[in-house]
Amino acid sequence: MKLNEILGQSKMGIMAVLMLPLLLLAISGILFIYQEVSRLWSKSAVQNKVVVITDAISGLGKECSRLFHAGGARLVLCGKNWEKLEILYDALISVADPSKTFTPKLVLLDLSDISCVQDVAKEILDCYGCVDILINNASMKVKGPAQNISLELDKKIMDVNYFGPITLTKALLPNMISRRTGQIVLVNNIQGRFGIPLRTAYAASKHAAQGFFDCLRAEVEEFEVVISTVSPTFIRSYHMYTEPGNWEASIWKFFFRKFAYGVHPVEVAEEVMKTIRRKKQEVFIANPIPKAAIYIRTFFPEFFFAVVACGVKEKLNVPEDRLLVKMAA
């Protein structure tokens, strides 16, 4: 009798071990299906909407363009390089169903040149006569000690990250207010909430943008205009577009990209789409540590400052020619 009980327990144990991988696979499959359904649902929220994307030729800009174009949006793609805009245009129309999509319109826009933004805004409005969704994606960052960064570079970063987006927003906002509809999405950065060493100019510009759009949110609520901010830690660069139109992500990328260092442009683009569908006001894309840092900065500032100051001394003497300056979100 005891032998039979032992054998029975052994069989149950073996079955449990065999069932675990199947259970994990089933859960993974359900999660994958849920995200695909959610993605399709999100696309319907932008169908026939006029969507303006700044810096559409960046990694995130391309992913947003692909996602919104497939969702049936009437895209106005802005960038400062016409040749790259045309490459993006060709890639989009080569993979889309022309019966379900609109041909994107291209507009040259360099947000570092504030004097041209007003004229570009008129050109954007002339495309369809209105704007339903504005995605402020263009951004520039610099890494280096504050004393090594010239005032000229500080001003350029503020132009691209702050004055450029708010100038374009102010130019397009009256159209939304008069129609009592619209949504403005700022792709910001978690450094809009707290700064870290060697990012003085970048963090300052992101703080300024965050403050502006937080205030604007309250001002335009009565006109049913939604203001959203999407703040990742940082968006990692990648070389995904080796073949025009080759944007199909495998199931393996779906499962493993969240464990990689940095936030993938695909993930941020999908979050922007969800933010628009749900009309969310603020989204952070970060693992628990950066999110916890926001609260530590608020409630335990002295501890936060002590932690971020650790290990900075040896990095302060960086020659000016080694400063890292690039377009990024």
Short mmCIF file of C-alpha atoms in Angstrom, two decimals:
data_model
loop_
_atom_site.label_atom_id
_atom_site.label_comp_id
_atom_site.label_asym_id
_atom_site.label_seq_id
_atom_site.Cartn_x
_atom_site.Cartn_y
_atom_site.Cartn_z
CA MET A 1 0.00 0.00 0.00
CA LYS A 2 2.80 2.35 0.93
CA LEU A 3 4.60 1.54 -2.32
CA ASN A 4 1.49 2.44 -4.34
CA GLU A 5 1.18 5.74 -2.45
CA ILE A 6 4.84 6.55 -3.11
CA LEU A 7 4.43 5.76 -6.81
CA GLY A 8 1.29 7.88 -6.96
CA GLN A 9 3.01 10.82 -5.34
CA SER A 10 5.97 10.46 -7.71
CA LYS A 11 3.66 10.54 -10.73
CA MET A 12 1.93 13.64 -9.40
CA GLY A 13 5.30 15.31 -8.86
CA ILE A 14 6.41 14.48 -12.41
CA MET A 15 3.13 15.80 -13.81
CA ALA A 16 3.54 19.00 -11.83
CA VAL A 17 7.06 19.48 -13.21
CA LEU A 18 5.85 18.84 -16.75
CA MET A 19 2.89 21.18 -16.35
CA LEU A 20 4.99 24.15 -15.19
CA PRO A 21 6.60 24.89 -18.59
CA LEU A 22 3.21 24.49 -20.27
CA LEU A 23 1.65 26.88 -17.77
CA LEU A 24 4.39 29.45 -18.33
CA LEU A 25 4.02 29.09 -22.09
CA ALA A 26 0.25 29.54 -21.82
CA ILE A 27 0.64 32.67 -19.68
CA SER A 28 3.20 34.09 -22.12
CA GLY A 29 0.85 33.39 -25.01
CA ILE A 30 -2.06 35.10 -23.27
CA LEU A 31 0.08 38.16 -22.52
CA PHE A 32 1.23 38.31 -26.13
CA ILE A 33 -2.34 38.03 -27.46
CA TYR A 34 -3.51 40.70 -24.98
CA GLN A 35 -0.87 43.14 -26.20
CA GLU A 36 -1.73 42.47 -29.84
CA VAL A 37 -5.44 43.04 -29.17
CA SER A 38 -4.65 46.20 -27.21
CA ARG A 39 -2.47 47.41 -30.07
CA LEU A 40 -5.25 46.89 -32.61
CA TRP A 41 -7.72 48.67 -30.33
CA SER A 42 -5.32 51.58 -29.94
CA LYS A 43 -4.94 51.94 -33.70
CA SER A 44 -8.67 52.56 -34.09
CA ALA A 45 -8.31 55.64 -31.87
CA VAL A 46 -6.23 57.45 -34.52
CA GLN A 47 -8.14 56.44 -37.63
CA ASN A 48 -8.76 59.49 -39.85
CA LYS A 49 -7.08 61.75 -37.25
CA VAL A 50 -4.56 64.38 -38.35
CA VAL A 51 -1.38 63.47 -36.47
CA VAL A 52 1.72 65.67 -36.52
CA ILE A 53 5.02 64.01 -35.50
CA THR A 54 8.14 66.11 -35.00
CA ASP A 55 11.56 64.57 -35.66
CA ALA A 56 9.84 61.74 -37.51
CA ILE A 57 13.21 60.57 -38.83
CA SER A 58 14.50 59.57 -35.39
CA GLY A 59 14.21 55.99 -34.14
CA LEU A 60 11.11 56.77 -32.07
CA GLY A 61 9.71 59.04 -34.79
CA LYS A 62 9.92 56.22 -37.34
CA GLU A 63 8.20 53.79 -35.01
CA CYS A 64 5.42 56.26 -34.23
CA SER A 65 5.04 56.96 -37.95
CA ARG A 66 4.77 53.26 -38.75
CA LEU A 67 2.25 52.61 -35.97
CA PHE A 68 0.02 55.62 -36.68
CA HIS A 69 0.16 55.16 -40.45
CA ALA A 70 -0.98 51.54 -40.10
CA GLY A 71 -3.77 52.78 -37.83
CA GLY A 72 -5.19 54.98 -40.59
CA ALA A 73 -4.01 58.36 -39.34
CA ARG A 74 -3.49 61.30 -41.68
CA LEU A 75 0.17 61.88 -40.94
CA VAL A 76 2.16 65.09 -41.17
CA LEU A 77 5.80 64.06 -40.72
CA CYS A 78 8.28 66.76 -39.72
CA GLY A 79 12.07 66.58 -39.81
CA LYS A 80 15.07 68.68 -40.65
CA ASN A 81 16.45 66.38 -43.36
CA TRP A 82 14.34 66.15 -46.51
CA GLU A 83 16.17 63.13 -47.92
CA LYS A 84 15.56 61.11 -44.75
CA LEU A 85 11.92 62.18 -44.74
CA GLU A 86 11.54 60.85 -48.27
CA ILE A 87 13.15 57.54 -47.27
CA LEU A 88 10.67 57.26 -44.41
CA TYR A 89 7.81 58.14 -46.77
CA ASP A 90 8.85 55.38 -49.22
CA ALA A 91 9.16 52.86 -46.41
CA LEU A 92 5.69 53.68 -45.07
CA ILE A 93 3.80 53.48 -48.35
CA SER A 94 5.64 50.30 -49.40
CA VAL A 95 4.20 48.25 -46.53
CA ALA A 96 0.77 49.84 -46.05
CA ASP A 97 -2.58 49.04 -47.63
CA PRO A 98 -3.43 52.13 -49.73
CA SER A 99 -7.16 51.46 -49.30
CA LYS A 100 -6.84 51.78 -45.50
CA THR A 101 -4.16 54.44 -45.14
CA PHE A 102 -3.53 58.04 -46.12
CA THR A 103 -0.46 59.22 -48.01
CA PRO A 104 1.81 60.98 -45.45
CA LYS A 105 2.64 64.64 -45.94
CA LEU A 106 6.20 65.85 -45.36
CA VAL A 107 7.24 69.14 -43.79
CA LEU A 108 10.75 70.45 -43.17
CA LEU A 109 11.16 71.55 -39.56
CA ASP A 110 14.30 72.36 -37.59
CA LEU A 111 13.29 73.19 -34.02
CA SER A 112 16.70 74.71 -33.29
CA ASP A 113 15.68 77.55 -35.64
CA ILE A 114 12.84 79.11 -33.63
CA SER A 115 12.29 81.87 -36.18
CA CYS A 116 10.91 79.39 -38.76
CA VAL A 117 8.49 77.53 -36.47
CA GLN A 118 5.55 79.90 -36.94
CA ASP A 119 5.74 79.60 -40.73
CA VAL A 120 6.08 75.82 -40.50
CA ALA A 121 3.00 75.70 -38.26
CA LYS A 122 1.01 77.45 -41.00
CA GLU A 123 2.31 74.92 -43.51
CA ILE A 124 1.22 72.08 -41.20
CA LEU A 125 -2.28 73.54 -40.85
CA ASP A 126 -2.51 73.96 -44.62
CA CYS A 127 -2.05 70.18 -45.07
CA TYR A 128 -5.51 69.25 -43.73
CA GLY A 129 -6.89 72.46 -42.24
CA CYS A 130 -6.62 71.19 -38.67
CA VAL A 131 -4.52 69.15 -36.24
CA ASP A 132 -6.03 66.49 -33.98
CA ILE A 133 -2.87 65.16 -32.34
CA LEU A 134 0.55 66.77 -31.97
CA ILE A 135 3.44 64.56 -30.88
CA ASN A 136 6.37 66.67 -29.70
CA ASN A 137 9.16 64.15 -30.17
CA ALA A 138 12.20 66.20 -31.23
CA SER A 139 14.92 66.45 -28.60
CA MET A 140 18.64 67.03 -28.12
CA LYS A 141 20.89 65.96 -25.27
CA VAL A 142 24.40 66.64 -24.09
CA LYS A 143 26.57 64.88 -21.55
CA GLY A 144 29.42 66.62 -19.77
CA PRO A 145 30.42 68.80 -16.79
CA ALA A 146 28.52 72.09 -16.58
CA GLN A 147 31.68 74.22 -16.66
CA ASN A 148 32.75 72.62 -19.95
CA ILE A 149 29.48 73.29 -21.75
CA SER A 150 29.34 76.62 -23.53
CA LEU A 151 26.44 79.01 -23.04
CA GLU A 152 25.81 78.77 -26.78
CA LEU A 153 25.27 75.02 -26.48
CA ASP A 154 23.04 75.55 -23.42
CA LYS A 155 20.86 77.87 -25.48
CA LYS A 156 20.72 75.46 -28.43
CA ILE A 157 19.53 72.64 -26.16
CA MET A 158 16.87 74.92 -24.67
CA ASP A 159 15.74 75.88 -28.18
CA VAL A 160 15.33 72.26 -29.32
CA ASN A 161 13.95 70.80 -26.08
CA TYR A 162 11.89 73.70 -24.75
CA PHE A 163 11.36 76.75 -26.95
CA GLY A 164 10.87 74.68 -30.13
CA PRO A 165 8.08 72.44 -28.77
CA ILE A 166 6.26 75.25 -26.95
CA THR A 167 6.46 77.57 -29.98
CA LEU A 168 4.95 74.90 -32.24
CA THR A 169 2.37 74.04 -29.57
CA LYS A 170 1.31 77.68 -29.17
CA ALA A 171 0.97 78.03 -32.94
CA LEU A 172 -1.26 74.95 -33.30
CA LEU A 173 -3.20 75.28 -30.04
CA PRO A 174 -5.73 77.94 -31.19
CA ASN A 175 -6.95 75.53 -33.87
CA MET A 176 -7.61 72.85 -31.23
CA ILE A 177 -9.26 75.28 -28.84
CA SER A 178 -11.59 76.66 -31.52
CA ARG A 179 -12.64 73.10 -32.42
CA ARG A 180 -12.78 72.06 -28.74
CA THR A 181 -10.86 68.89 -29.43
CA GLY A 182 -7.27 67.74 -29.67
CA GLN A 183 -4.38 66.12 -27.85
CA ILE A 184 -0.79 67.20 -27.40
CA VAL A 185 1.78 64.59 -26.41
CA LEU A 186 5.19 65.58 -25.09
CA VAL A 187 7.79 62.83 -25.29
CA ASN A 188 9.91 64.02 -22.40
CA ASN A 189 12.33 62.17 -20.12
CA ILE A 190 12.34 61.05 -16.52
CA GLN A 191 14.99 63.75 -16.00
CA GLY A 192 12.14 66.20 -16.29
CA ARG A 193 11.40 65.10 -12.71
CA PHE A 194 14.91 64.85 -11.27
CA GLY A 195 18.38 65.65 -12.55
CA ILE A 196 21.52 63.53 -12.53
CA PRO A 197 25.16 64.67 -12.76
CA LEU A 198 26.67 65.63 -16.12
CA ARG A 199 23.24 66.35 -17.63
CA THR A 200 22.71 69.93 -16.43
CA ALA A 201 21.53 71.52 -19.68
CA TYR A 202 19.51 68.51 -20.75
CA ALA A 203 17.78 68.08 -17.38
CA ALA A 204 17.07 71.82 -17.17
CA SER A 205 15.38 71.82 -20.58
CA LYS A 206 13.31 68.75 -19.69
CA HIS A 207 12.27 70.32 -16.36
CA ALA A 208 11.21 73.45 -18.24
CA ALA A 209 9.16 71.48 -20.78
CA GLN A 210 7.53 69.43 -18.03
CA GLY A 211 6.57 72.59 -16.15
CA PHE A 212 5.11 74.27 -19.23
CA PHE A 213 2.92 71.34 -20.24
CA ASP A 214 1.80 70.69 -16.65
CA CYS A 215 0.52 74.28 -16.49
CA LEU A 216 -0.97 74.11 -19.98
CA ARG A 217 -2.90 70.96 -19.06
CA ALA A 218 -4.95 72.86 -16.49
CA GLU A 219 -5.44 75.87 -18.76
CA VAL A 220 -6.92 73.97 -21.72
CA GLU A 221 -8.97 71.36 -19.86
CA GLU A 222 -12.16 73.41 -20.26
CA PHE A 223 -11.65 73.34 -24.05
CA GLU A 224 -11.43 69.51 -24.02
CA VAL A 225 -7.81 69.56 -25.20
CA VAL A 226 -5.78 66.78 -23.58
CA ILE A 227 -2.13 67.29 -22.59
CA SER A 228 -0.06 64.14 -22.10
CA THR A 229 3.56 63.56 -21.15
CA VAL A 230 5.36 60.28 -21.84
CA SER A 231 8.66 60.03 -19.95
CA PRO A 232 10.99 57.07 -20.50
CA THR A 233 14.36 56.73 -18.78
CA PHE A 234 16.10 56.99 -22.14
CA ILE A 235 15.43 55.58 -25.58
CA ARG A 236 18.24 53.40 -26.81
CA SER A 237 19.44 53.74 -30.38
CA TYR A 238 19.35 50.79 -32.75
CA HIS A 239 19.88 49.97 -36.42
CA MET A 240 16.61 48.34 -37.35
CA TYR A 241 15.99 49.85 -40.76
CA THR A 242 18.58 48.02 -42.83
CA GLU A 243 15.85 47.08 -45.31
CA PRO A 244 13.12 49.56 -46.28
CA GLY A 245 9.82 48.64 -44.71
CA ASN A 246 11.30 45.77 -42.65
CA TRP A 247 9.65 46.55 -39.33
CA GLU A 248 8.25 43.15 -38.38
CA ALA A 249 9.25 42.34 -34.79
CA SER A 250 9.52 38.67 -33.88
CA ILE A 251 7.85 37.14 -30.85
CA TRP A 252 11.32 36.79 -29.29
CA LYS A 253 11.83 40.56 -29.42
CA PHE A 254 8.46 40.95 -27.72
CA PHE A 255 9.51 38.74 -24.81
CA PHE A 256 13.10 39.90 -24.35
CA ARG A 257 13.29 43.58 -25.26
CA LYS A 258 12.04 44.71 -21.82
CA PHE A 259 14.99 43.03 -20.15
CA ALA A 260 17.53 44.90 -22.29
CA TYR A 261 19.33 48.03 -21.16
CA GLY A 262 17.33 51.09 -22.12
CA VAL A 263 13.85 51.45 -23.56
CA HIS A 264 13.25 50.20 -27.09
CA PRO A 265 11.72 52.73 -29.53
CA VAL A 266 8.98 50.22 -30.37
CA GLU A 267 7.92 50.07 -26.73
CA VAL A 268 7.78 53.86 -26.40
CA ALA A 269 5.80 54.20 -29.65
CA GLU A 270 3.26 51.65 -28.41
CA GLU A 271 2.98 53.55 -25.12
CA VAL A 272 2.38 56.80 -27.00
CA MET A 273 -0.44 55.08 -28.90
CA LYS A 274 -1.97 53.76 -25.66
CA THR A 275 -1.63 57.18 -24.05
CA ILE A 276 -3.60 58.76 -26.88
CA ARG A 277 -6.32 56.10 -26.80
CA ARG A 278 -6.76 56.30 -23.03
CA LYS A 279 -6.16 60.08 -22.90
CA LYS A 280 -3.70 59.55 -20.06
CA GLN A 281 -2.10 62.67 -18.64
CA GLU A 282 1.25 61.32 -17.49
CA VAL A 283 3.16 58.10 -18.18
CA PHE A 284 6.57 56.94 -16.92
CA ILE A 285 8.35 54.15 -18.79
CA ALA A 286 10.95 52.94 -16.34
CA ASN A 287 11.87 50.05 -14.11
CA PRO A 288 11.13 50.38 -10.36
CA ILE A 289 14.48 52.00 -9.45
CA PRO A 290 14.04 55.27 -11.45
CA LYS A 291 10.41 55.44 -10.36
CA ALA A 292 11.47 55.08 -6.73
CA ALA A 293 14.06 57.82 -7.27
CA ILE A 294 11.27 60.30 -8.04
CA TYR A 295 9.73 59.71 -4.63
CA ILE A 296 13.09 59.67 -2.83
CA ARG A 297 13.93 63.02 -4.46
CA THR A 298 10.62 64.41 -3.17
CA PHE A 299 10.60 63.08 0.38
CA PHE A 300 14.29 62.48 1.14
CA PRO A 301 16.18 65.10 -0.92
CA GLU A 302 19.41 65.07 1.12
CA PHE A 303 19.74 61.30 0.77
CA PHE A 304 19.01 61.53 -2.96
CA PHE A 305 21.65 64.25 -3.52
CA ALA A 306 24.25 62.25 -1.59
CA VAL A 307 23.63 59.14 -3.67
CA VAL A 308 23.79 60.84 -7.08
CA ALA A 309 26.97 62.71 -6.10
CA CYS A 310 28.85 59.45 -5.49
CA GLY A 311 31.46 58.64 -8.10
CA VAL A 312 31.19 61.94 -9.97
CA LYS A 313 34.54 63.54 -9.10
CA GLU A 314 36.63 61.53 -11.56
CA LYS A 315 34.23 62.38 -14.39
CA LEU A 316 34.32 66.16 -14.01
CA ASN A 317 37.50 66.80 -15.98
CA VAL A 318 36.12 65.92 -19.41
CA PRO A 319 37.66 67.89 -22.32
CA GLU A 320 35.18 69.96 -24.32
CA ASP A 321 35.93 67.99 -27.49
CA ARG A 322 34.75 64.82 -25.74
CA LEU A 323 31.30 66.12 -24.83
CA LEU A 324 28.53 63.85 -25.99
CA VAL A 325 25.97 65.80 -28.00
CA LYS A 326 23.26 64.13 -30.04
CA MET A 327 19.61 64.12 -30.98
CA ALA A 328 17.70 61.85 -28.64
CA ALA A 329 14.52 61.64 -26.60
#
